mmCIF file of C-alpha atoms in Angstrom:
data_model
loop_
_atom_site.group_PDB
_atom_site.id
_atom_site.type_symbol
_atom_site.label_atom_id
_atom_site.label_comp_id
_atom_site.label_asym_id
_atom_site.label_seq_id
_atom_site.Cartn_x
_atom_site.Cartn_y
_atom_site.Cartn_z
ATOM 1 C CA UNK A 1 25.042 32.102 11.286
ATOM 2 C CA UNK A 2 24.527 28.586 12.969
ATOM 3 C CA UNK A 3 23.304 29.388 16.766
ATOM 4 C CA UNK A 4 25.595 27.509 19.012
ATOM 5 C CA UNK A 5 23.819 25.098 21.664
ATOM 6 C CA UNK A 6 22.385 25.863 24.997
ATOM 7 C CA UNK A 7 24.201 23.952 28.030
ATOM 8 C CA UNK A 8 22.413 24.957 31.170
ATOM 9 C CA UNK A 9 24.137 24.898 34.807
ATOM 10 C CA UNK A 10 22.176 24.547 37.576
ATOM 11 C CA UNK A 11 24.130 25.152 40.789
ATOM 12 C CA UNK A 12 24.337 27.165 43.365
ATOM 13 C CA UNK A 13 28.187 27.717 42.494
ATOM 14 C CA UNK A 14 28.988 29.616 39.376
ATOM 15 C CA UNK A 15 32.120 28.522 39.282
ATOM 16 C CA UNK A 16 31.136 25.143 38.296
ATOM 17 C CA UNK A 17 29.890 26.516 35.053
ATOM 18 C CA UNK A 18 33.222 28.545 34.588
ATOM 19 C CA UNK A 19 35.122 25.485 34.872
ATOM 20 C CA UNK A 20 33.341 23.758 32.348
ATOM 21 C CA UNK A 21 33.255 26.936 29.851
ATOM 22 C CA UNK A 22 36.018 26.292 28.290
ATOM 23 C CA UNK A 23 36.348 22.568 27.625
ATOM 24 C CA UNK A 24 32.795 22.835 25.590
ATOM 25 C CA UNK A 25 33.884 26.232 23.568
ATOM 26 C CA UNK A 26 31.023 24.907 20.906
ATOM 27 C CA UNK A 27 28.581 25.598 23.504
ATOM 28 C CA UNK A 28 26.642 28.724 24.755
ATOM 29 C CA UNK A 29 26.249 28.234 28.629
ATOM 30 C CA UNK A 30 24.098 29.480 30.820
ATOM 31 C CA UNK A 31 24.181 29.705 34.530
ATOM 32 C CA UNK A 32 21.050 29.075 37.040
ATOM 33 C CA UNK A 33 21.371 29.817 40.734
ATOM 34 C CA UNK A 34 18.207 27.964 41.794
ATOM 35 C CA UNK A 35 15.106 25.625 41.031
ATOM 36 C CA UNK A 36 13.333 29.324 39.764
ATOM 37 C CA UNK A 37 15.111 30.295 38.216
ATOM 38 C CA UNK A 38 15.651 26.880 35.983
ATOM 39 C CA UNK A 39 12.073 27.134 35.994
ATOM 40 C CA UNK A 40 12.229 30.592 34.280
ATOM 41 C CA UNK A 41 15.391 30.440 32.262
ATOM 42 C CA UNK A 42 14.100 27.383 30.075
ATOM 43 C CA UNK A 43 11.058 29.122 29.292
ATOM 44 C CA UNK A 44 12.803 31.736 27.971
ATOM 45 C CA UNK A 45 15.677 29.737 25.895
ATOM 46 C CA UNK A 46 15.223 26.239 26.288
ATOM 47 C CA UNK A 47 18.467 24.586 26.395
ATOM 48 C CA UNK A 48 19.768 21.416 24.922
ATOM 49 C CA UNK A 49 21.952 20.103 28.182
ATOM 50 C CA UNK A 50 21.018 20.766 31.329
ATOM 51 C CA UNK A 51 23.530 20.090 33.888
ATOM 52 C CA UNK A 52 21.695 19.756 36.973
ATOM 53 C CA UNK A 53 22.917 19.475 40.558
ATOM 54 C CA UNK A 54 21.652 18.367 43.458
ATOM 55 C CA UNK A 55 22.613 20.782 45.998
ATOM 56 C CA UNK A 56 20.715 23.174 44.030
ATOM 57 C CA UNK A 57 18.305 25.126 46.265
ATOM 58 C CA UNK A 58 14.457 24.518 45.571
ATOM 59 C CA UNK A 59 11.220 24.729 47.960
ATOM 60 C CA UNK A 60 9.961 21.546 46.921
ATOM 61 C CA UNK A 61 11.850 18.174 45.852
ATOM 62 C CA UNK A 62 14.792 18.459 43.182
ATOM 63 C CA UNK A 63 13.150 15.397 41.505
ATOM 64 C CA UNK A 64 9.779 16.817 41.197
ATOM 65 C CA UNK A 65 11.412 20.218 39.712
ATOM 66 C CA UNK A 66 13.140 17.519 37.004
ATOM 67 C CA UNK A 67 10.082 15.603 36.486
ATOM 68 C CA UNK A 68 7.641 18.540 35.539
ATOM 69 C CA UNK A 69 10.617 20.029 33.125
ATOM 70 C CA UNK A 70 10.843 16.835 31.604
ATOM 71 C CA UNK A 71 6.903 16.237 30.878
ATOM 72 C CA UNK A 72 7.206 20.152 29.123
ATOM 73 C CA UNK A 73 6.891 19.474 25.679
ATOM 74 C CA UNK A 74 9.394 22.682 24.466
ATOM 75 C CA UNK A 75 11.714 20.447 26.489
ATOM 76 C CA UNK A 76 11.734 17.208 24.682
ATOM 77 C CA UNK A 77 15.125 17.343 23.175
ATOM 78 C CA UNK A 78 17.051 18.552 26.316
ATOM 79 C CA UNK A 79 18.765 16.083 27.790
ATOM 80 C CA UNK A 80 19.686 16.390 31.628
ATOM 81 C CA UNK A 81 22.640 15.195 33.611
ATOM 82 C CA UNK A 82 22.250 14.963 37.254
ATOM 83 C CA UNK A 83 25.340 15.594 39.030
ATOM 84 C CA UNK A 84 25.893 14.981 42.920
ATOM 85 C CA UNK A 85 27.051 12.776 45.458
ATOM 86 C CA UNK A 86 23.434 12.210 46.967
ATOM 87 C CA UNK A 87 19.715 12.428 45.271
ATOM 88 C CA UNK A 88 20.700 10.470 42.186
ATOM 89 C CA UNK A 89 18.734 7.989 42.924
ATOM 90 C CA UNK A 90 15.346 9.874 42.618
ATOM 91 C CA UNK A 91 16.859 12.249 39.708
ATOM 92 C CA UNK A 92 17.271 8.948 37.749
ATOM 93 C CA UNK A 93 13.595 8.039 38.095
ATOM 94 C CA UNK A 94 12.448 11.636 37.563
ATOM 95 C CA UNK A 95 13.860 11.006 33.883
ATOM 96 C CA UNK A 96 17.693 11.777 34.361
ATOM 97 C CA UNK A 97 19.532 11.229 31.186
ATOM 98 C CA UNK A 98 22.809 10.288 32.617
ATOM 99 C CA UNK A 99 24.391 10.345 36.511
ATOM 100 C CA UNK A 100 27.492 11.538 37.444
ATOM 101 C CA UNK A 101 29.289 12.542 40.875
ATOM 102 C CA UNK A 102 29.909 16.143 41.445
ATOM 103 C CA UNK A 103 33.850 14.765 41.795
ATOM 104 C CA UNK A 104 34.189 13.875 38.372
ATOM 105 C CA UNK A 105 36.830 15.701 36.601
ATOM 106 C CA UNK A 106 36.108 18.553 34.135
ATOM 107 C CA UNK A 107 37.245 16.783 31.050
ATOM 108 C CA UNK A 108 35.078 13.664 31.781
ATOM 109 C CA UNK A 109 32.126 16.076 32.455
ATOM 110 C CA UNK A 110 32.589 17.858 29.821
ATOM 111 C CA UNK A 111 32.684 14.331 27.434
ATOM 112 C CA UNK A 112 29.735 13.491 28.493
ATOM 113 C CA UNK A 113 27.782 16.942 27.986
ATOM 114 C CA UNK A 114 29.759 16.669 24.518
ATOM 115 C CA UNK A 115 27.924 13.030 24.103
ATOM 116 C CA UNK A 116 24.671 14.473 25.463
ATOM 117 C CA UNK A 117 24.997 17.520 22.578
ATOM 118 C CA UNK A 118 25.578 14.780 19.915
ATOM 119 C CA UNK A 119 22.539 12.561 21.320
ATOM 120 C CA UNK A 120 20.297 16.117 20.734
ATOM 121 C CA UNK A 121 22.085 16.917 17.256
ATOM 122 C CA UNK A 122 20.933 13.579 15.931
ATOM 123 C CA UNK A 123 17.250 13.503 17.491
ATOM 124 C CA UNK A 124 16.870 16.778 15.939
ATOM 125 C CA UNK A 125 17.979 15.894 12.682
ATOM 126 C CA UNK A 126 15.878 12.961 13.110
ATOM 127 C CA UNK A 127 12.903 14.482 13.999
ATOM 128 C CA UNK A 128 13.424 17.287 10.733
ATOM 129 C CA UNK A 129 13.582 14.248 8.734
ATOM 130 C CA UNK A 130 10.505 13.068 9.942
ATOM 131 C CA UNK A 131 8.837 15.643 9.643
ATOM 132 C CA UNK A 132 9.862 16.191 6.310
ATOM 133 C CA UNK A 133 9.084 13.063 4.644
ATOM 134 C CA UNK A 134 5.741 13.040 6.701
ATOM 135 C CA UNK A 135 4.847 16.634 4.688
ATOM 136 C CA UNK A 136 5.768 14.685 2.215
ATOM 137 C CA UNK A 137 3.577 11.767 2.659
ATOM 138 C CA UNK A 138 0.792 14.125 3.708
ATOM 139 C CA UNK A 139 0.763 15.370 0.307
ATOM 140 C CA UNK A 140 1.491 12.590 -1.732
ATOM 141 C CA UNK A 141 -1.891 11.620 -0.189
ATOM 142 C CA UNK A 142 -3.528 14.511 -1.170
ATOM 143 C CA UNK A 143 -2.637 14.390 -4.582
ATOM 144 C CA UNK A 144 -3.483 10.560 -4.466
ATOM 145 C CA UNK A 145 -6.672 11.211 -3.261
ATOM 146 C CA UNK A 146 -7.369 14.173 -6.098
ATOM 147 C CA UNK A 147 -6.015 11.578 -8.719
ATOM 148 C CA UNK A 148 -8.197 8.890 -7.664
ATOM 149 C CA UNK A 149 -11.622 11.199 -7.372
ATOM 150 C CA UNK A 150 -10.656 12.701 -11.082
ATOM 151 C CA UNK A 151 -10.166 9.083 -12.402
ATOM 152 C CA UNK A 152 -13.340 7.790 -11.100
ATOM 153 C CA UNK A 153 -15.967 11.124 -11.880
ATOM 154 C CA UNK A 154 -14.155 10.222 -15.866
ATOM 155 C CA UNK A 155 -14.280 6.613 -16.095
ATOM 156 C CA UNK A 156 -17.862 6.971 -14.194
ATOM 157 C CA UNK A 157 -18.715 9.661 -16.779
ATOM 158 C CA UNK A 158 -17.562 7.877 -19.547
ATOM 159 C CA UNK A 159 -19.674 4.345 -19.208
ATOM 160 C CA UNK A 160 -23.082 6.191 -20.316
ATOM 161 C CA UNK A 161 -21.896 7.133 -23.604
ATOM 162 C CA UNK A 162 -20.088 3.806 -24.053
ATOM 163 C CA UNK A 163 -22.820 2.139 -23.391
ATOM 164 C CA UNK A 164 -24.572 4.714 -25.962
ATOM 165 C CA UNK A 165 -22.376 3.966 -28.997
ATOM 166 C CA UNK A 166 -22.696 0.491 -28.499
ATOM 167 C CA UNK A 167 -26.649 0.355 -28.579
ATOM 168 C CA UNK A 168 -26.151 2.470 -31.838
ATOM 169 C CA UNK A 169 -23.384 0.083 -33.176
ATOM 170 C CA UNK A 170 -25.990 -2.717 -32.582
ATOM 171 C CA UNK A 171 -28.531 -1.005 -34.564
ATOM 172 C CA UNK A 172 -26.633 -0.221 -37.682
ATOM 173 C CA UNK A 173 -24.943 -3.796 -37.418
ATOM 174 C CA UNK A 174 -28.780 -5.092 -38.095
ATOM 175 C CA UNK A 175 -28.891 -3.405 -40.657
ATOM 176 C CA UNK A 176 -29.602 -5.516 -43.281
ATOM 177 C CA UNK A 177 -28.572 -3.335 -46.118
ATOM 178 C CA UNK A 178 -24.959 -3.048 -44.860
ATOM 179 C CA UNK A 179 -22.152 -4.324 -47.146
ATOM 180 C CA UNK A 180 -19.979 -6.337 -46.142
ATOM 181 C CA UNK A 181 -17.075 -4.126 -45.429
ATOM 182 C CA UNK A 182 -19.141 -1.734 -43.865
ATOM 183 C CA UNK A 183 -19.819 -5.256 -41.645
ATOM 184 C CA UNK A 184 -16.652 -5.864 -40.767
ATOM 185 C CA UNK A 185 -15.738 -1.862 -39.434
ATOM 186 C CA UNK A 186 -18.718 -1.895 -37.478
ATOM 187 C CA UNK A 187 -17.782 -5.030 -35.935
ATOM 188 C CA UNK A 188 -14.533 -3.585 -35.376
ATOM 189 C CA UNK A 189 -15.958 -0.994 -33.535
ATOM 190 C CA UNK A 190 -17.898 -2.997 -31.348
ATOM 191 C CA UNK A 191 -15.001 -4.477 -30.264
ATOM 192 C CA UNK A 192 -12.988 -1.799 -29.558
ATOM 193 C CA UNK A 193 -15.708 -0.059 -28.291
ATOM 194 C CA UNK A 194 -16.087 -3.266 -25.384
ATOM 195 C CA UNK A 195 -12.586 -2.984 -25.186
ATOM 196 C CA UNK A 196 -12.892 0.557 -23.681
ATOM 197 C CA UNK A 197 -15.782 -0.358 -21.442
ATOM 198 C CA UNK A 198 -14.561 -3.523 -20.165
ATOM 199 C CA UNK A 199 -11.470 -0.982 -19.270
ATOM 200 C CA UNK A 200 -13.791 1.749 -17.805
ATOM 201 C CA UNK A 201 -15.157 -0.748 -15.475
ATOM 202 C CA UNK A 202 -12.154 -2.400 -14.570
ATOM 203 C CA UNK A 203 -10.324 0.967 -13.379
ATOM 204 C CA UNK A 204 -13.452 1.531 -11.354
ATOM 205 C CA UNK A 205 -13.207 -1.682 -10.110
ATOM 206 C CA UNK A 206 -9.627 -1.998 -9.743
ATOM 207 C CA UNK A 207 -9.487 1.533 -7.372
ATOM 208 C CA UNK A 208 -12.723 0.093 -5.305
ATOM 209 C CA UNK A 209 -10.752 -2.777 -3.969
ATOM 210 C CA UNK A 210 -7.458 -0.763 -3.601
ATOM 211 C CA UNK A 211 -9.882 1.631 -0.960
ATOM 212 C CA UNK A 212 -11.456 -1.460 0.137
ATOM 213 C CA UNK A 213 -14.377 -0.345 -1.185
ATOM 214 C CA UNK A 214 -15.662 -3.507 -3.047
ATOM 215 C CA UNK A 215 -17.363 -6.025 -0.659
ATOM 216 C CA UNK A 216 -17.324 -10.062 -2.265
ATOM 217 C CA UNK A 217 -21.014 -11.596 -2.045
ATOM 218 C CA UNK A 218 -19.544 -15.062 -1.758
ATOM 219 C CA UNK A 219 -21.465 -17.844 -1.951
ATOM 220 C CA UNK A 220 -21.202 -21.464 -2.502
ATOM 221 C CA UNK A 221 -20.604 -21.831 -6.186
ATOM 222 C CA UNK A 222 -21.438 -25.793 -7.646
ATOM 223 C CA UNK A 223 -20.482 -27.417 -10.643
ATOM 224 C CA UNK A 224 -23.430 -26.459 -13.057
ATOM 225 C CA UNK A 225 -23.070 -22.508 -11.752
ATOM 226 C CA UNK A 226 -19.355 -22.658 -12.263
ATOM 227 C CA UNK A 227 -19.854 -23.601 -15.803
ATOM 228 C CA UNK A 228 -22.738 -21.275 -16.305
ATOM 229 C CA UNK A 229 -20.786 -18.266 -15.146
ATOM 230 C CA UNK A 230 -17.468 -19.405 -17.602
ATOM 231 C CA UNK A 231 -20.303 -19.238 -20.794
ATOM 232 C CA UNK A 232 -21.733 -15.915 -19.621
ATOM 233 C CA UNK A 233 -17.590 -14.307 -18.937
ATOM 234 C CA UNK A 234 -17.481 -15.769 -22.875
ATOM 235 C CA UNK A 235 -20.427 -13.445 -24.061
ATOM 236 C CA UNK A 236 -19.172 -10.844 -22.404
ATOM 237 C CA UNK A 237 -15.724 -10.854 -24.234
ATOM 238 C CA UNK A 238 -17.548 -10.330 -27.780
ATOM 239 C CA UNK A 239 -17.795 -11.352 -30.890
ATOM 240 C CA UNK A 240 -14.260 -12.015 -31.280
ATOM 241 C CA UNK A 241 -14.243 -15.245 -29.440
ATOM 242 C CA UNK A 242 -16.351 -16.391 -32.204
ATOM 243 C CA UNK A 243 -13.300 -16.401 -34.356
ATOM 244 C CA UNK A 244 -11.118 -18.924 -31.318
ATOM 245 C CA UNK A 245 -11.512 -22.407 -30.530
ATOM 246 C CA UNK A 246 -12.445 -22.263 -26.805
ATOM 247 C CA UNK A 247 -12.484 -25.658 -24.952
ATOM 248 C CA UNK A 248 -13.567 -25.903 -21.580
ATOM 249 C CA UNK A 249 -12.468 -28.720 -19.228
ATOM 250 C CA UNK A 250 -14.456 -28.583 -16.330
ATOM 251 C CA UNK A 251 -15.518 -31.429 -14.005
ATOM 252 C CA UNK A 252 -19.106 -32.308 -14.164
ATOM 253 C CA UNK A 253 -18.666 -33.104 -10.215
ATOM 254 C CA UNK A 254 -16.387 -31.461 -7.750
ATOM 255 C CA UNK A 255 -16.848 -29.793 -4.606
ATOM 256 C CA UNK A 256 -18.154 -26.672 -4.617
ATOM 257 C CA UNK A 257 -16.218 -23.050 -4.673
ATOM 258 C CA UNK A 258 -16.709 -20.399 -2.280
ATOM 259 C CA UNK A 259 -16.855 -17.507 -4.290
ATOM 260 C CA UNK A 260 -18.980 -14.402 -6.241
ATOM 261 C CA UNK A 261 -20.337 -15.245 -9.126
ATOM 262 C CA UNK A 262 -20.439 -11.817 -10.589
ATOM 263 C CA UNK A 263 -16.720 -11.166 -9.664
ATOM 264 C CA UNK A 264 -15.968 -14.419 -10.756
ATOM 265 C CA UNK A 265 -17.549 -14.228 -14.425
ATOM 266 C CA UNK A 266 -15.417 -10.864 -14.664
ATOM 267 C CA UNK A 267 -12.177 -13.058 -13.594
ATOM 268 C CA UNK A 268 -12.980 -15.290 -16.462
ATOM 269 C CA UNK A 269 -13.883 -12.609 -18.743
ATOM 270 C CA UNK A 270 -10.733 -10.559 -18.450
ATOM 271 C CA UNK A 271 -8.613 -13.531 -18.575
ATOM 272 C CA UNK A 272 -10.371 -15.085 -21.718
ATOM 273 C CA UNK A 273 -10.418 -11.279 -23.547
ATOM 274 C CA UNK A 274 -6.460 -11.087 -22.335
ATOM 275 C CA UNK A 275 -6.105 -14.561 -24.300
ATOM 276 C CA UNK A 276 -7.937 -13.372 -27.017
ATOM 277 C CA UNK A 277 -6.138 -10.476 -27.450
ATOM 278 C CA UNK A 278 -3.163 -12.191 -28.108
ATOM 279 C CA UNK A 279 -3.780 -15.173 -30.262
ATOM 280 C CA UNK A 280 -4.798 -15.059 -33.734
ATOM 281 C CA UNK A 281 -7.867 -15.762 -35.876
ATOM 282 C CA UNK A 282 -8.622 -19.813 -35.418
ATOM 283 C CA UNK A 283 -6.455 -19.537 -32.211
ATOM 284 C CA UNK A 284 -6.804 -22.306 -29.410
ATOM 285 C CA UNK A 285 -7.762 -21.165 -25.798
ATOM 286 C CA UNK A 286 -8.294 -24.066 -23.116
ATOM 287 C CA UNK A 287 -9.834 -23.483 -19.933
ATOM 288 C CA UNK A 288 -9.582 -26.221 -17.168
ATOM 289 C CA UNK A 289 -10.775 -26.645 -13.974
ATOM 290 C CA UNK A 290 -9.172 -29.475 -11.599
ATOM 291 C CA UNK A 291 -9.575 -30.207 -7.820
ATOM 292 C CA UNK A 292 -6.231 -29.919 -5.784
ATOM 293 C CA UNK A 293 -6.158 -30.196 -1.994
ATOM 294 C CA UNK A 294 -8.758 -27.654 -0.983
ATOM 295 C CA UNK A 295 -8.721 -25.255 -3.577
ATOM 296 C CA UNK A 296 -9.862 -24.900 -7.556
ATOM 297 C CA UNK A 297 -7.077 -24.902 -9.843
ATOM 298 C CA UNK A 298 -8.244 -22.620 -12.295
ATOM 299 C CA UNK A 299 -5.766 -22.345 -15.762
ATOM 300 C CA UNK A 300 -6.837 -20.437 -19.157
ATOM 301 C CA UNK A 301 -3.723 -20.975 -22.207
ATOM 302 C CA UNK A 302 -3.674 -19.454 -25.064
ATOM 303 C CA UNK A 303 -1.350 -20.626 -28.141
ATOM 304 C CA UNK A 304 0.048 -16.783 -28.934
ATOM 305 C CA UNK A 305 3.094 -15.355 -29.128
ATOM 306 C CA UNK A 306 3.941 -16.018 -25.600
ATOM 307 C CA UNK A 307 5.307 -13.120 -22.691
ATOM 308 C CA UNK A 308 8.812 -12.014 -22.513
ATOM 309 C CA UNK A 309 10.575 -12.857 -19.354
ATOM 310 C CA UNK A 310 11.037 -8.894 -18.872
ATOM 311 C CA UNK A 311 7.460 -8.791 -19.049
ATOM 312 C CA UNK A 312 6.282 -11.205 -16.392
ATOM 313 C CA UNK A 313 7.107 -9.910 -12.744
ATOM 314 C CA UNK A 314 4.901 -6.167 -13.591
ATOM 315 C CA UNK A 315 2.399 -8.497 -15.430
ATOM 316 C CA UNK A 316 -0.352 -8.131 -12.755
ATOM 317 C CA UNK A 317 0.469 -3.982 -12.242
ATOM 318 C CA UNK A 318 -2.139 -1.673 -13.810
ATOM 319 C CA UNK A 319 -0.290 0.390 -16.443
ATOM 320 C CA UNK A 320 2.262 -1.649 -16.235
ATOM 321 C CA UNK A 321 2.493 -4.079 -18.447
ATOM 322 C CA UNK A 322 4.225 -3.240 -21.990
ATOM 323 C CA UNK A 323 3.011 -6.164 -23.995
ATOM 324 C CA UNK A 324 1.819 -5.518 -27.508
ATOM 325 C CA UNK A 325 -0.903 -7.308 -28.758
ATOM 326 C CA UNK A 326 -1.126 -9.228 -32.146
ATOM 327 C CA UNK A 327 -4.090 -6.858 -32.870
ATOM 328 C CA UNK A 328 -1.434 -3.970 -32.525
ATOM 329 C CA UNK A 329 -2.462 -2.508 -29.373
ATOM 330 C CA UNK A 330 -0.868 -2.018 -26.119
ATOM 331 C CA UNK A 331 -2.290 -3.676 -22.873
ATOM 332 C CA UNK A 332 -2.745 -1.268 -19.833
ATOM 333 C CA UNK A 333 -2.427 -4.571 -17.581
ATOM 334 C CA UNK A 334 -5.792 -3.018 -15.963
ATOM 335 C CA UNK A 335 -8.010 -6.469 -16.593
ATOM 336 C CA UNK A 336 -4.978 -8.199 -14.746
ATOM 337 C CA UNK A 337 -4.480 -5.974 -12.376
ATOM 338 C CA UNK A 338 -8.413 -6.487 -11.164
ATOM 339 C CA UNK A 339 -7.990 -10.313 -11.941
ATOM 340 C CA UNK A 340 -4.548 -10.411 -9.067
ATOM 341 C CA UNK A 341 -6.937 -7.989 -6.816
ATOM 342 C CA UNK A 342 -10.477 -10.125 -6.904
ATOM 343 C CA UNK A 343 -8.356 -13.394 -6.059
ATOM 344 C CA UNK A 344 -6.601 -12.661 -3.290
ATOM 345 C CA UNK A 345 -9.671 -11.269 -2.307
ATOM 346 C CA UNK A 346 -11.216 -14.466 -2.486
ATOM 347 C CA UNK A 347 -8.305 -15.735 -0.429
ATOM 348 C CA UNK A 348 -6.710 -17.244 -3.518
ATOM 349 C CA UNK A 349 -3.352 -16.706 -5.582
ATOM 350 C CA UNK A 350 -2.716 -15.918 -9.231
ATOM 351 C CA UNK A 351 0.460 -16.799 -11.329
ATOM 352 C CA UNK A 352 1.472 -17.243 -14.882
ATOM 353 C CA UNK A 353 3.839 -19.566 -17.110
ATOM 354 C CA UNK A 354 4.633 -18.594 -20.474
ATOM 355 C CA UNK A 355 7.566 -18.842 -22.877
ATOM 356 C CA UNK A 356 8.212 -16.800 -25.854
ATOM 357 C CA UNK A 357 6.677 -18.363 -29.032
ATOM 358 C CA UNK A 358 4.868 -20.908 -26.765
ATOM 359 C CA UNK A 359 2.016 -19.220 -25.251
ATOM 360 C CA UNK A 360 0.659 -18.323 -21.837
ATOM 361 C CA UNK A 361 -1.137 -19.886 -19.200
ATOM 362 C CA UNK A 362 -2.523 -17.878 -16.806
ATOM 363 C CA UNK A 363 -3.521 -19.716 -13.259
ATOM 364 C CA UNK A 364 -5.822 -19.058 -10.317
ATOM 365 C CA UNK A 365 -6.981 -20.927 -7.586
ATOM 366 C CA UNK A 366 -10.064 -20.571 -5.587
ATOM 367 C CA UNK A 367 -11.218 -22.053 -1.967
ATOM 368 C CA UNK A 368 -13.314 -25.244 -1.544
ATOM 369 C CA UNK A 369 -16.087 -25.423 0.638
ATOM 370 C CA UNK A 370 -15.316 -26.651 4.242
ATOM 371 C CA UNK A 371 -17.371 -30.073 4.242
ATOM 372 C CA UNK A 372 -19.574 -28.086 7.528
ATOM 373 C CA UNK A 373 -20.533 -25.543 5.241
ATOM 374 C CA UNK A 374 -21.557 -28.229 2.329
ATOM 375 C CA UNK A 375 -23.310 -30.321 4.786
ATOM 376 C CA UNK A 376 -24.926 -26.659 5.693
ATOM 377 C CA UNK A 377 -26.572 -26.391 2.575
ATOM 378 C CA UNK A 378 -27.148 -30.090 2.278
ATOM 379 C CA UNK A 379 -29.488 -29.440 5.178
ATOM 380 C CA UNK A 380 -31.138 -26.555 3.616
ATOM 381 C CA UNK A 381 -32.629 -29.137 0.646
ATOM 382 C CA UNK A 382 -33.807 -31.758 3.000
#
């Protein structure tokens, strides 16, 4: 059974509220003779219109009576008209909801209370909905939260023994009684076995800068650095870029980047292993580097199959992207997904081109130092 609303009458005169009873039939009303017994009656079932008049006897100001009702916080739905030929004034800036003279015909009061009871209705459904998608929220958190404390005590868990096999997969690799099949599968488990590190420490790394966890050491990064960190991201891809051509077109003088090194060698590296991944043995991957304006244009192509169209807008979402490799494995789009994070972090943007059958290029761009804070460390070498 739905519980009809409250409409409140406050007047001296009960037959005010008799005259109203029975153009609002949807209504429950409820008669007050005084400011007490207001006082007392919306304690006890606080109503949703209060029709309140201003002949209505009270020891202290009318006003005041309103203004105290309306800062009660079982009260914040009601909504109060003031009715009266005198004392609007200060009922309006006590918080009346609407005005109206105590002259007014029933069926024009009784619109507006109708109005008034629609005005509640909403803000109540309003507020359930709030309420409801804040539960919601509150424990979509949670189990956010949960997810991302599981993920990381794993992945964390996991790098030891990665790290393990690998030291043993070195060993038997230098083994120089190994044939050369047995060669080739432990090579092949190197690489997968980087494969799943280089993943390990990108979900880490990935869910650090989601939190805001992971704080850039930037620095000012020169020509000779920049090229040092691109041949250390290359050793850390594996021995599988010893089966590409890799060219690197970097200027032997630009300006130098603002940047971290470390981050930036694992830009590089995930964008060089994401090449490798999908070009073949005796593929061609081109890195270039090229002043524009005040940034670094950054680009890394491959020659491999290409990324379909469908393919391109979720390219940069972890466990998003669907392409298959040539190698025959799936890409979580993790590397990228760290790659999009760590530039924008460094204030820069991050884009790709690609047709099917053609390729991909991959693009970054990275901030130039200001000339004050070359001429900074100009000053540091005099």
């Amino acid at each position: 059974m739905v519980n009809k609303p409250v409409v409140m009458v406050a007047a001296s005169d009960p037959s005010r509220m008799m005259a109203l009873a029975s153009a609002v039939p949807m209504a429950e009303l409820v008669h007050v003779a005084d400011a007490e017994g207001l006082l007392r009656e919306t304690h006890l079932t606080p109503p949703d219109v209060v029709l309140l008049y201003t002949d209505l006897p009270s020891r202290v100001p009318l006003h005041d009576v309103l203004g105290m009702l309306r800062g009660r916080e079982d009260l914040v739905h009601t909504r109060w008209l003031a009715v009266g030929t005198q004392g609007l004034g200060p009922m309006l800036q006590a918080g009346a909801d609407a005005l109206m003279s105590d002259n007014t015909p029933t069926e024009a009061m009784a619109s507006q209370v109708r109005t008034l009871l629609e005005r509640v209705r909403q803000t109540r459904e309003q507020t359930e909905r709030m309420a409801t998608l804040q539960r919601r929220m509150d424990t979509w958190e949670h189990e956010e939260r949960v997810r991302d404390q599981l993920v990381h005590m794993l992945v964390h868990d996991l790098k030891n023994p990665i790290a393990a096999v690998l030291g043993l997969l070195e060993v038997v690799e230098d083994d120089a009684d190994l044939s050369g099949e047995s060669r080739e599968l432990v090579k092949l488990a190197r690489e997968e076995t980087y494969h799943l590190l280089h993943l390990s420490v990108n979900m880490l790394d990935v869910r650090k800068i989601q939190a805001g966890k992971m704080k850039l050491n930037t620095e000012l990064v020169f020509a000779v650095q920049f090229t040092e960190v691109i041949e250390q991201a290359r050793g850390d891809v594996g021995v599988g870029m010893r089966e590409r051509h890799l060219r690197i077109q970097v200027p032997g003088e630009m300006p130098p980047v603002v940047a971290d090194p470390e981050i930036l060698r694992r830009i590089y590296a995930n964008l060089l292993s994401n090449a490798m991944k999908h070009t073949t043995t005796g593929g061609v991957i081109t890195l270039r580097a090229q002043v524009q304006g005040n940034e670094l244009l950054c680009a890394i192509h491959d020659d491999g199959e290409g990324i379909p169209a469908e393919d391109i807008p979720n390219l940069f979402a972890a466990f998003e992207q669907s392409r298959l490799t040539l190698h025959g494995r799936f890409d979580t789009g993790m590397g990228l997904a760290f790659c999009k994070l760590a530039v924008e972090g460094h204030g820069g943007r991050i884009w790709v081109e690609s047709e099917r059958g053609k390729g991909a290029s991959f693009y970054f761009t990275l901030p130039l130092a200001m000339e004050t804070e070359d001429d900074d460390f100009a000053d540091l070498l005099v």
